[in-house]
Backbone as JSON, one array per atom type, in Angstrom:
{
  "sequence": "XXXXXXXXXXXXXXXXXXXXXXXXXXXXXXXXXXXXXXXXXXXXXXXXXXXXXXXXXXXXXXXXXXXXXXXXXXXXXXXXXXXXXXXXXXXXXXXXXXXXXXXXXXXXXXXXXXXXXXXXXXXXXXXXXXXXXXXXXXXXXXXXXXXXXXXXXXXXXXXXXXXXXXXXXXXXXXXXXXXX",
  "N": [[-17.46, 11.82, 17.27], [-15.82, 13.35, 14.29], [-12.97, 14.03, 12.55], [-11.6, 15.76, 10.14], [-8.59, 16.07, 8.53], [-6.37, 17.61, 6.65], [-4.35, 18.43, 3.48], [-2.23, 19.83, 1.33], [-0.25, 17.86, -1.1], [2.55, 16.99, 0.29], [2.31, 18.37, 2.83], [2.72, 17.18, 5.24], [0.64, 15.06, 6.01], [0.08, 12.49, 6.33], [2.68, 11.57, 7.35], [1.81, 12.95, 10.26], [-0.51, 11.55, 10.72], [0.48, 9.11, 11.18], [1.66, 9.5, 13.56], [-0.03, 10.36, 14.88], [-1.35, 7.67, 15.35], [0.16, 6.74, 17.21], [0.26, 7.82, 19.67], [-3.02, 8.3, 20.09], [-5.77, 8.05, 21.76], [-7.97, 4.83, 23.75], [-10.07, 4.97, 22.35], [-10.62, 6.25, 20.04], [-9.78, 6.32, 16.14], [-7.37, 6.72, 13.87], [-7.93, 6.82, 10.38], [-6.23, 6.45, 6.88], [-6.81, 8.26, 4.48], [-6.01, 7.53, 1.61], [-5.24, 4.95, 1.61], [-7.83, 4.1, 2.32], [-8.96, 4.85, 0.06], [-7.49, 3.03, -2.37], [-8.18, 0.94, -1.16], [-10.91, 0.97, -2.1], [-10.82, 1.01, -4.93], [-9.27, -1.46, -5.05], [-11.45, -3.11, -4.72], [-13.03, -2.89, -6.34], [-12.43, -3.76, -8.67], [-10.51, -1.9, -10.12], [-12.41, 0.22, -10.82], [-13.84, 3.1, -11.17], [-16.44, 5.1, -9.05], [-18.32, 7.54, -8.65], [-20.39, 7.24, -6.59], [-20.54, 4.75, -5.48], [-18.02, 5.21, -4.37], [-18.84, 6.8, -2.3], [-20.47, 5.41, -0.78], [-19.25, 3.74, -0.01], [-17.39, 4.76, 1.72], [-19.16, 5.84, 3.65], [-19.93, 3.37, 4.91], [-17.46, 2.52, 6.02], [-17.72, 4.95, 7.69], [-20.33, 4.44, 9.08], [-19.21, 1.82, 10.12], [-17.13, 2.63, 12.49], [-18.76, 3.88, 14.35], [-19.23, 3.96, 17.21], [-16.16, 4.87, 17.9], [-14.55, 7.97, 18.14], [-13.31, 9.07, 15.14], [-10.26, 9.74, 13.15], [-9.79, 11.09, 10.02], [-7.44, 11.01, 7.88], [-5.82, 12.97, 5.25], [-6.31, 13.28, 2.21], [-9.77, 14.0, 0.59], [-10.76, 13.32, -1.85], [-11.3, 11.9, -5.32], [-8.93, 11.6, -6.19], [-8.14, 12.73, -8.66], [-10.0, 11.52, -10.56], [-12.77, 13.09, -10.91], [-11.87, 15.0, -9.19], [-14.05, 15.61, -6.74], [-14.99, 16.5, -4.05], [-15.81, 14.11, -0.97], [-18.16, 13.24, 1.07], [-17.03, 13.03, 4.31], [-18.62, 13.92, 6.76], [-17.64, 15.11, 8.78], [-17.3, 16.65, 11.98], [-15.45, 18.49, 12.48], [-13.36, 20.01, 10.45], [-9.99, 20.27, 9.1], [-7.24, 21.91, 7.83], [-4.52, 21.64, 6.72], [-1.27, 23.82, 7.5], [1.26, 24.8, 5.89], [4.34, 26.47, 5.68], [5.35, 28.13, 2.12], [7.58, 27.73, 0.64], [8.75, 25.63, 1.8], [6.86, 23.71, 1.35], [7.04, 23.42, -0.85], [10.25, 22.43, -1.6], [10.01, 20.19, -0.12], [8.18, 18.81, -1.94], [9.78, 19.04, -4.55], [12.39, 17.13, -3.66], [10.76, 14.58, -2.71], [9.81, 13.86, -5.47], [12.74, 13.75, -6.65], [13.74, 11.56, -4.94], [11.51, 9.52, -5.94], [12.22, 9.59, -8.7], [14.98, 8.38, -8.48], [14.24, 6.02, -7.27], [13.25, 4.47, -9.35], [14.94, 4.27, -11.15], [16.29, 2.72, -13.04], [13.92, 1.89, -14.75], [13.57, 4.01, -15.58], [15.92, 4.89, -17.43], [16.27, 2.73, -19.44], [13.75, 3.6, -20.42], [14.67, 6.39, -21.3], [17.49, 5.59, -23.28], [15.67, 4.6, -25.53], [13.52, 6.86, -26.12], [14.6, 9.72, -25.56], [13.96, 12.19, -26.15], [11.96, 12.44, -24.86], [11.95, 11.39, -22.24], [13.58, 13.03, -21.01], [11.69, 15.52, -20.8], [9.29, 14.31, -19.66], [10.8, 14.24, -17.0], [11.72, 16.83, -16.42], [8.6, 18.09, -16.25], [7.8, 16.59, -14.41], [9.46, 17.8, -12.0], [8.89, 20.49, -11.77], [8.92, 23.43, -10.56], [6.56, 25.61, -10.53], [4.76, 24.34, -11.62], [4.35, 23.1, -9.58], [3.51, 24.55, -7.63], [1.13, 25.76, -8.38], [-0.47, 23.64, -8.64], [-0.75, 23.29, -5.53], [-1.44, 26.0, -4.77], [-4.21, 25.21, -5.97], [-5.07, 23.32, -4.36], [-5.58, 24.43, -1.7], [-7.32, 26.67, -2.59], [-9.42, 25.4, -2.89], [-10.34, 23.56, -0.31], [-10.34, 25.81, 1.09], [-12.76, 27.24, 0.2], [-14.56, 25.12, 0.9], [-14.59, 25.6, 3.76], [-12.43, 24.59, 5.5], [-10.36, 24.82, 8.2], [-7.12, 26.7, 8.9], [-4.55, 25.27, 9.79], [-1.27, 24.53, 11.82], [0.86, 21.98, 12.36], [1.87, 21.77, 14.49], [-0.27, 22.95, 15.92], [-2.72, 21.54, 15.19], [-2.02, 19.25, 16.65], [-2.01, 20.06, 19.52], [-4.49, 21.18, 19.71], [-5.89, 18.54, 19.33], [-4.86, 17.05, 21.59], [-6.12, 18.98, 23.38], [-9.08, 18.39, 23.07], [-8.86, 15.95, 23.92], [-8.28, 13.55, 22.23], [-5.96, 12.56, 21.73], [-2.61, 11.67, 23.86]],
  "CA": [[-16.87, 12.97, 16.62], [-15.19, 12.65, 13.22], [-12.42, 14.93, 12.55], [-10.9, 15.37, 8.81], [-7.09, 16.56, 8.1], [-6.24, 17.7, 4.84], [-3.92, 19.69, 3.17], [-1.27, 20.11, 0.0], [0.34, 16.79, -1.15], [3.72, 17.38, 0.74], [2.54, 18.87, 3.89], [2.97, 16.02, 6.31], [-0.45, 14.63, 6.33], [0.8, 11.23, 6.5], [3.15, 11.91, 8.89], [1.37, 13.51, 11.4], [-1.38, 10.42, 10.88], [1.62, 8.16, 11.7], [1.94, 10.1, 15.05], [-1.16, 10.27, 16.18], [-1.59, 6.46, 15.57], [1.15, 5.94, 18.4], [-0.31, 8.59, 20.44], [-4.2, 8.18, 19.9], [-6.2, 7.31, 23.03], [-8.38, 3.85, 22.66], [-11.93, 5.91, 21.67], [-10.2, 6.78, 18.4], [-9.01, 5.26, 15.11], [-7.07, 6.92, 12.83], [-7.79, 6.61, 9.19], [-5.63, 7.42, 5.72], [-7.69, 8.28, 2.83], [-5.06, 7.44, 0.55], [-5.66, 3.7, 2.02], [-9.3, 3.95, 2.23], [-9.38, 4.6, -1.45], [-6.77, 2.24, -2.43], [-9.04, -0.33, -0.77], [-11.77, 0.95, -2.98], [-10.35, 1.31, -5.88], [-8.97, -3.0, -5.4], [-12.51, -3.58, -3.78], [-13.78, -2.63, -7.35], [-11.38, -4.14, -9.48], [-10.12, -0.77, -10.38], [-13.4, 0.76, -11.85], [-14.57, 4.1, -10.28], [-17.64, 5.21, -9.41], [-17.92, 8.41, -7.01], [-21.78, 7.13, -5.95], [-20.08, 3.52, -4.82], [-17.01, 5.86, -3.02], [-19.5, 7.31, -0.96], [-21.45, 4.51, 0.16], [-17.75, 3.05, 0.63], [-17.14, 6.12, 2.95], [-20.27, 5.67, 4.64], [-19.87, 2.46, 5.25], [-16.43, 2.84, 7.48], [-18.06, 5.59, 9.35], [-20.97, 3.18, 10.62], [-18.69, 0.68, 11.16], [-16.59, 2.8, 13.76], [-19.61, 4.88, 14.68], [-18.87, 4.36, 18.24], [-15.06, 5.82, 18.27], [-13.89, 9.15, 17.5], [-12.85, 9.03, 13.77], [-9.75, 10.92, 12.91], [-9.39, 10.66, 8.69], [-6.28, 12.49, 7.56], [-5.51, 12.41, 3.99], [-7.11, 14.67, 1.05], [-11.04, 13.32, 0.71], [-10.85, 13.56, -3.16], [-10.93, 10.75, -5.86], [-7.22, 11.13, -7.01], [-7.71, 13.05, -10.19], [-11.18, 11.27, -11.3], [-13.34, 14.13, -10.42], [-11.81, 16.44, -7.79], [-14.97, 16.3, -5.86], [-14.51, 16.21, -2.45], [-16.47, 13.65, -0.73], [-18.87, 13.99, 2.37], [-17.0, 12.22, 5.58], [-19.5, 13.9, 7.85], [-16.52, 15.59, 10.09], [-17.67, 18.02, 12.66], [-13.89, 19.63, 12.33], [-11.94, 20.24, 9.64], [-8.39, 21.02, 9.31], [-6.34, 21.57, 6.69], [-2.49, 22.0, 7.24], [-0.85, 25.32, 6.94], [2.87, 25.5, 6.16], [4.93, 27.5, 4.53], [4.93, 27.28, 0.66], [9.2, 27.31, 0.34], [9.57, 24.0, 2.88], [6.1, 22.61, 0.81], [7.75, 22.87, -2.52], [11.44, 21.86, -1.25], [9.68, 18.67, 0.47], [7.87, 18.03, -2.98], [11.45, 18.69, -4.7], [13.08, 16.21, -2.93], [10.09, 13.56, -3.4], [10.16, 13.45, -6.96], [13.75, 13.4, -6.64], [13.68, 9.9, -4.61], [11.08, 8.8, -6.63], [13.05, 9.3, -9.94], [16.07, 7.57, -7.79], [13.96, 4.85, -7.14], [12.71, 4.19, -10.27], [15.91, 4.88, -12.62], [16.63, 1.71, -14.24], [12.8, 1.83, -15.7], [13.34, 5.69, -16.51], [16.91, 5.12, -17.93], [15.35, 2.33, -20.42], [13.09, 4.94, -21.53], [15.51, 7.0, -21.87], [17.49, 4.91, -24.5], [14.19, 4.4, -26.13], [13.03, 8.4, -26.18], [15.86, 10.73, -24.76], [13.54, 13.56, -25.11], [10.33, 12.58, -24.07], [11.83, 11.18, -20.9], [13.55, 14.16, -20.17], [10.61, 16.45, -20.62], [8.27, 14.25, -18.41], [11.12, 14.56, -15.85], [11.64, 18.3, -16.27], [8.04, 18.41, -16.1], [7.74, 16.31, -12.7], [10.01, 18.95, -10.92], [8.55, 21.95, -12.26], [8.23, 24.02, -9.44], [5.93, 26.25, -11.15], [3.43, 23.44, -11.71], [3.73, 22.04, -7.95], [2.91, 26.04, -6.73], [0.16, 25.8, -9.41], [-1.17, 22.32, -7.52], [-0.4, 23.49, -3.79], [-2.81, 26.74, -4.35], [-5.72, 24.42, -6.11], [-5.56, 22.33, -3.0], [-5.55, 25.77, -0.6], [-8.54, 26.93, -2.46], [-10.83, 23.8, -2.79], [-10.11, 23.6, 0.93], [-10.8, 26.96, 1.83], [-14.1, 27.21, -0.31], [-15.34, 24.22, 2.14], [-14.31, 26.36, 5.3], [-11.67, 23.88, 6.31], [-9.79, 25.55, 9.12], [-5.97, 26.35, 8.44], [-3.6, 25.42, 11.6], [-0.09, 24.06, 11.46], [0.79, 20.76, 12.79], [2.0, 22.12, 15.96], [-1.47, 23.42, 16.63], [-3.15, 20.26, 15.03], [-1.52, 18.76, 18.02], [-2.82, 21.06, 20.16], [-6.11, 20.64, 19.25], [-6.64, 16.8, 19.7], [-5.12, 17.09, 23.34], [-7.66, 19.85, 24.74], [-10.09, 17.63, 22.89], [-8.62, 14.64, 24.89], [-8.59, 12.48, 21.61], [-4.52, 12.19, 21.48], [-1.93, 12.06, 24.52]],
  "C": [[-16.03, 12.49, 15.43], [-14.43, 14.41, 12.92], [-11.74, 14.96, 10.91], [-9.61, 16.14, 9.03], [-6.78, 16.53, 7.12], [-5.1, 18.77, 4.47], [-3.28, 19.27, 1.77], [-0.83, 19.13, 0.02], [1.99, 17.55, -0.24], [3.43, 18.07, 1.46], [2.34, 18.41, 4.96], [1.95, 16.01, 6.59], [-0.29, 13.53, 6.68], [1.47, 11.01, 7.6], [2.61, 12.23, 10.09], [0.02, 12.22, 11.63], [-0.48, 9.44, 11.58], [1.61, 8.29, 13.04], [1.1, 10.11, 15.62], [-1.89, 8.94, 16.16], [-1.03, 6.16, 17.05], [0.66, 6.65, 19.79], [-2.09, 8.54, 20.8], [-4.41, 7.38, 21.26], [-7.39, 6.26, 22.35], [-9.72, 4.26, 22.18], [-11.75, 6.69, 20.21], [-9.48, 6.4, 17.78], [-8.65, 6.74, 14.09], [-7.22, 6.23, 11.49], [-7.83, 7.42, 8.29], [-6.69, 7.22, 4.72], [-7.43, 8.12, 2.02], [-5.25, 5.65, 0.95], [-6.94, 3.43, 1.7], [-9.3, 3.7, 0.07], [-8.84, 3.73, -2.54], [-7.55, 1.3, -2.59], [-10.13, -0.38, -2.17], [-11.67, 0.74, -4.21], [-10.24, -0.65, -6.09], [-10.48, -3.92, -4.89], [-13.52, -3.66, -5.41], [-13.44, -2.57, -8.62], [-11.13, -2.6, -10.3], [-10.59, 0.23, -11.32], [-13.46, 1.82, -10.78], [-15.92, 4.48, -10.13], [-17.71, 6.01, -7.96], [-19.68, 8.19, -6.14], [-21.14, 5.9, -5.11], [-18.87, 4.26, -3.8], [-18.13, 6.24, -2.04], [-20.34, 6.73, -0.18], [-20.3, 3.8, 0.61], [-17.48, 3.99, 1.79], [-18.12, 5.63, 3.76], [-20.26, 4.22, 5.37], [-18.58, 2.57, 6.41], [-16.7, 3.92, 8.01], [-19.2, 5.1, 10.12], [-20.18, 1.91, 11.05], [-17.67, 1.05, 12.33], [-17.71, 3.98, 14.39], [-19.31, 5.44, 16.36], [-17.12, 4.72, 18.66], [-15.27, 7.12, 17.79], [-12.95, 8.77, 16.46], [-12.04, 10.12, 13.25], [-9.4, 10.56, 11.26], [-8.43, 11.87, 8.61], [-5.92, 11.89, 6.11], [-6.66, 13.53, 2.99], [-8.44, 13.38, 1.09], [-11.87, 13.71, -0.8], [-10.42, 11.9, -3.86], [-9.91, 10.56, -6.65], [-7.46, 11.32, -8.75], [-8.86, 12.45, -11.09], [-11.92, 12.6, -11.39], [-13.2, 15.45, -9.74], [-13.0, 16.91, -6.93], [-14.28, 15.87, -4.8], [-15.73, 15.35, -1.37], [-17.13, 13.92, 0.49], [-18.19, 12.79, 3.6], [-17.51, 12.74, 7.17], [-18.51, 14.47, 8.9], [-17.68, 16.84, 10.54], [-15.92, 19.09, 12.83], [-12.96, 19.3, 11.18], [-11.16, 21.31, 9.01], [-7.42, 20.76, 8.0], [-4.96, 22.61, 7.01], [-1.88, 22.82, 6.7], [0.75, 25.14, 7.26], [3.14, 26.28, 4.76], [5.2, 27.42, 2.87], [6.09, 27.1, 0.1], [9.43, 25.85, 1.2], [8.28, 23.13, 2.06], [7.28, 22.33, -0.14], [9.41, 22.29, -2.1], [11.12, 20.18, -0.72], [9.06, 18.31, -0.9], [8.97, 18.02, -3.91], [11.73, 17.43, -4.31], [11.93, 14.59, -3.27], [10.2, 13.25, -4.53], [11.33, 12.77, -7.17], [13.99, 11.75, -6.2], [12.84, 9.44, -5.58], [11.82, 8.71, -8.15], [13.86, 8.27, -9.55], [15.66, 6.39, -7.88], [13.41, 3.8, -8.16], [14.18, 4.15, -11.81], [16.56, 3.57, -12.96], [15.07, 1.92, -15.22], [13.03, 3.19, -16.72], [14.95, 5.66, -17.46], [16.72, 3.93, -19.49], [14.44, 2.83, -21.03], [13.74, 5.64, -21.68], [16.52, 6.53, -23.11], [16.81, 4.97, -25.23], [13.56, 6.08, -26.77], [13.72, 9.34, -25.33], [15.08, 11.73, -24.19], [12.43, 13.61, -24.75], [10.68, 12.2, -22.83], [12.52, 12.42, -20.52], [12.75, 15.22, -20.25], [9.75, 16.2, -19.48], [9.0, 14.4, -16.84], [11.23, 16.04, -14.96], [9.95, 18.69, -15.71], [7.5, 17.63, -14.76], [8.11, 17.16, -11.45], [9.84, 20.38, -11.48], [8.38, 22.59, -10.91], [6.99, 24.79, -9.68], [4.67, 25.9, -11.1], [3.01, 23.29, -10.14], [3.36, 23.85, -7.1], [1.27, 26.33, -7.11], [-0.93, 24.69, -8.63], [-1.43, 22.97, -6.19], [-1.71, 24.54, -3.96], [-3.94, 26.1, -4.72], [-6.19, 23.79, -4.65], [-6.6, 23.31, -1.88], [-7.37, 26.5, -1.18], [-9.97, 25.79, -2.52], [-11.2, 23.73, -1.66], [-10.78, 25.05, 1.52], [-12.37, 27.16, 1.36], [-15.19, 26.43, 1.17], [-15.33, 24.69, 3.23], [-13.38, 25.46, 6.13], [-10.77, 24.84, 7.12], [-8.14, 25.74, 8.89], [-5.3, 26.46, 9.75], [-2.19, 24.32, 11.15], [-0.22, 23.1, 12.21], [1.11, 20.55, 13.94], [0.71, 22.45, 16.76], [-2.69, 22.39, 15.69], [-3.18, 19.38, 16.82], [-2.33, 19.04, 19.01], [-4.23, 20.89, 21.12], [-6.67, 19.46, 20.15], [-6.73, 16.7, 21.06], [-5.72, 18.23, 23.86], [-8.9, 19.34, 23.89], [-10.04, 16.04, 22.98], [-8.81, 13.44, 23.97], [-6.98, 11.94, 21.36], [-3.59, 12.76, 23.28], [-1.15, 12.64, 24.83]]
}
């Protein structure tokens, strides 16, 4: 069985992969798609090519053919294309929360990531005052990230991915005896 999990950047996809690593019974592997493609991406000195992703895909689902395969993570090439690739799931789920706690959790990201980054961004700043504060203004746009969040919601829904919250994610796996 191969299960996909997907949803809006900032609606604990990651997280909830994290959890059902520690939880996962041994007939099933979690894997991030944000890793997977990573791999691909340094596997192919950082050329793309969405015919080589998908024989890359295909390739880690015959090599765990015999577990239950849970991929959680969006199953898109990060802004090359926006196709959505084929990982062969017989269920997928894409994560339904609310769209004030998405955008407040993508808030707050940016935010650390500026934080973490502000000697590079304060050297551009010296350098271009107002181009760095535009691209920052335009990092925390909310506007934009509501603008993102529904693209995701319909790409997703088009495909018939299923919408269930992470409480009933949960749920799920244990009356399909793939998480404890």
């Amino acid at each position: 069985m191969i299960i996909h999990i997907t949803g809006a950047p900032g609606s604990g996809k990651t997280t909830l992969g994290k959890k059902l690593s520690k939880i996962k019974k041994n007939n099933v592997i979690i894997l991030d798609t944000d890793t997977i493609f990573d791999d691909f991406m340094f596997e192919n000195k950082y050329k793309f090519s969405s015919v080589k992703y998908q024989k890359f895909l295909n390739n880690i689902i015959r090599k765990y053919k015999k577990k239950n395969i849970i991929f959680v993570g969006l199953n898109m090439d990060k802004g090359h294309t926006h196709k959505l690739y084929n990982l062969y799931s017989t269920h997928n789920i894409y994560v339904d929360i609310d769209l004030e706690v998405l955008l407040e959790r993508l808030f707050y990201r940016e935010v650390r990531q500026i934080n973490a980054n502000r000697k590079l961004i304060w050297r551009d700043y010296t350098n271009d005052p107002e181009g760095t504060c535009s691209k920052l203004v335009h990092n925390i746009d909310i506007n934009e990230l509501k603008k993102e969040t529904k693209r995701f919601d319909i790409i997703y829904a088009k495909k018939g991915y299923q919408k269930m919250s992470i409480g009933d994610i949960k749920r799920f796996l244990r009356k399909i005896k793939l998480v404890k």
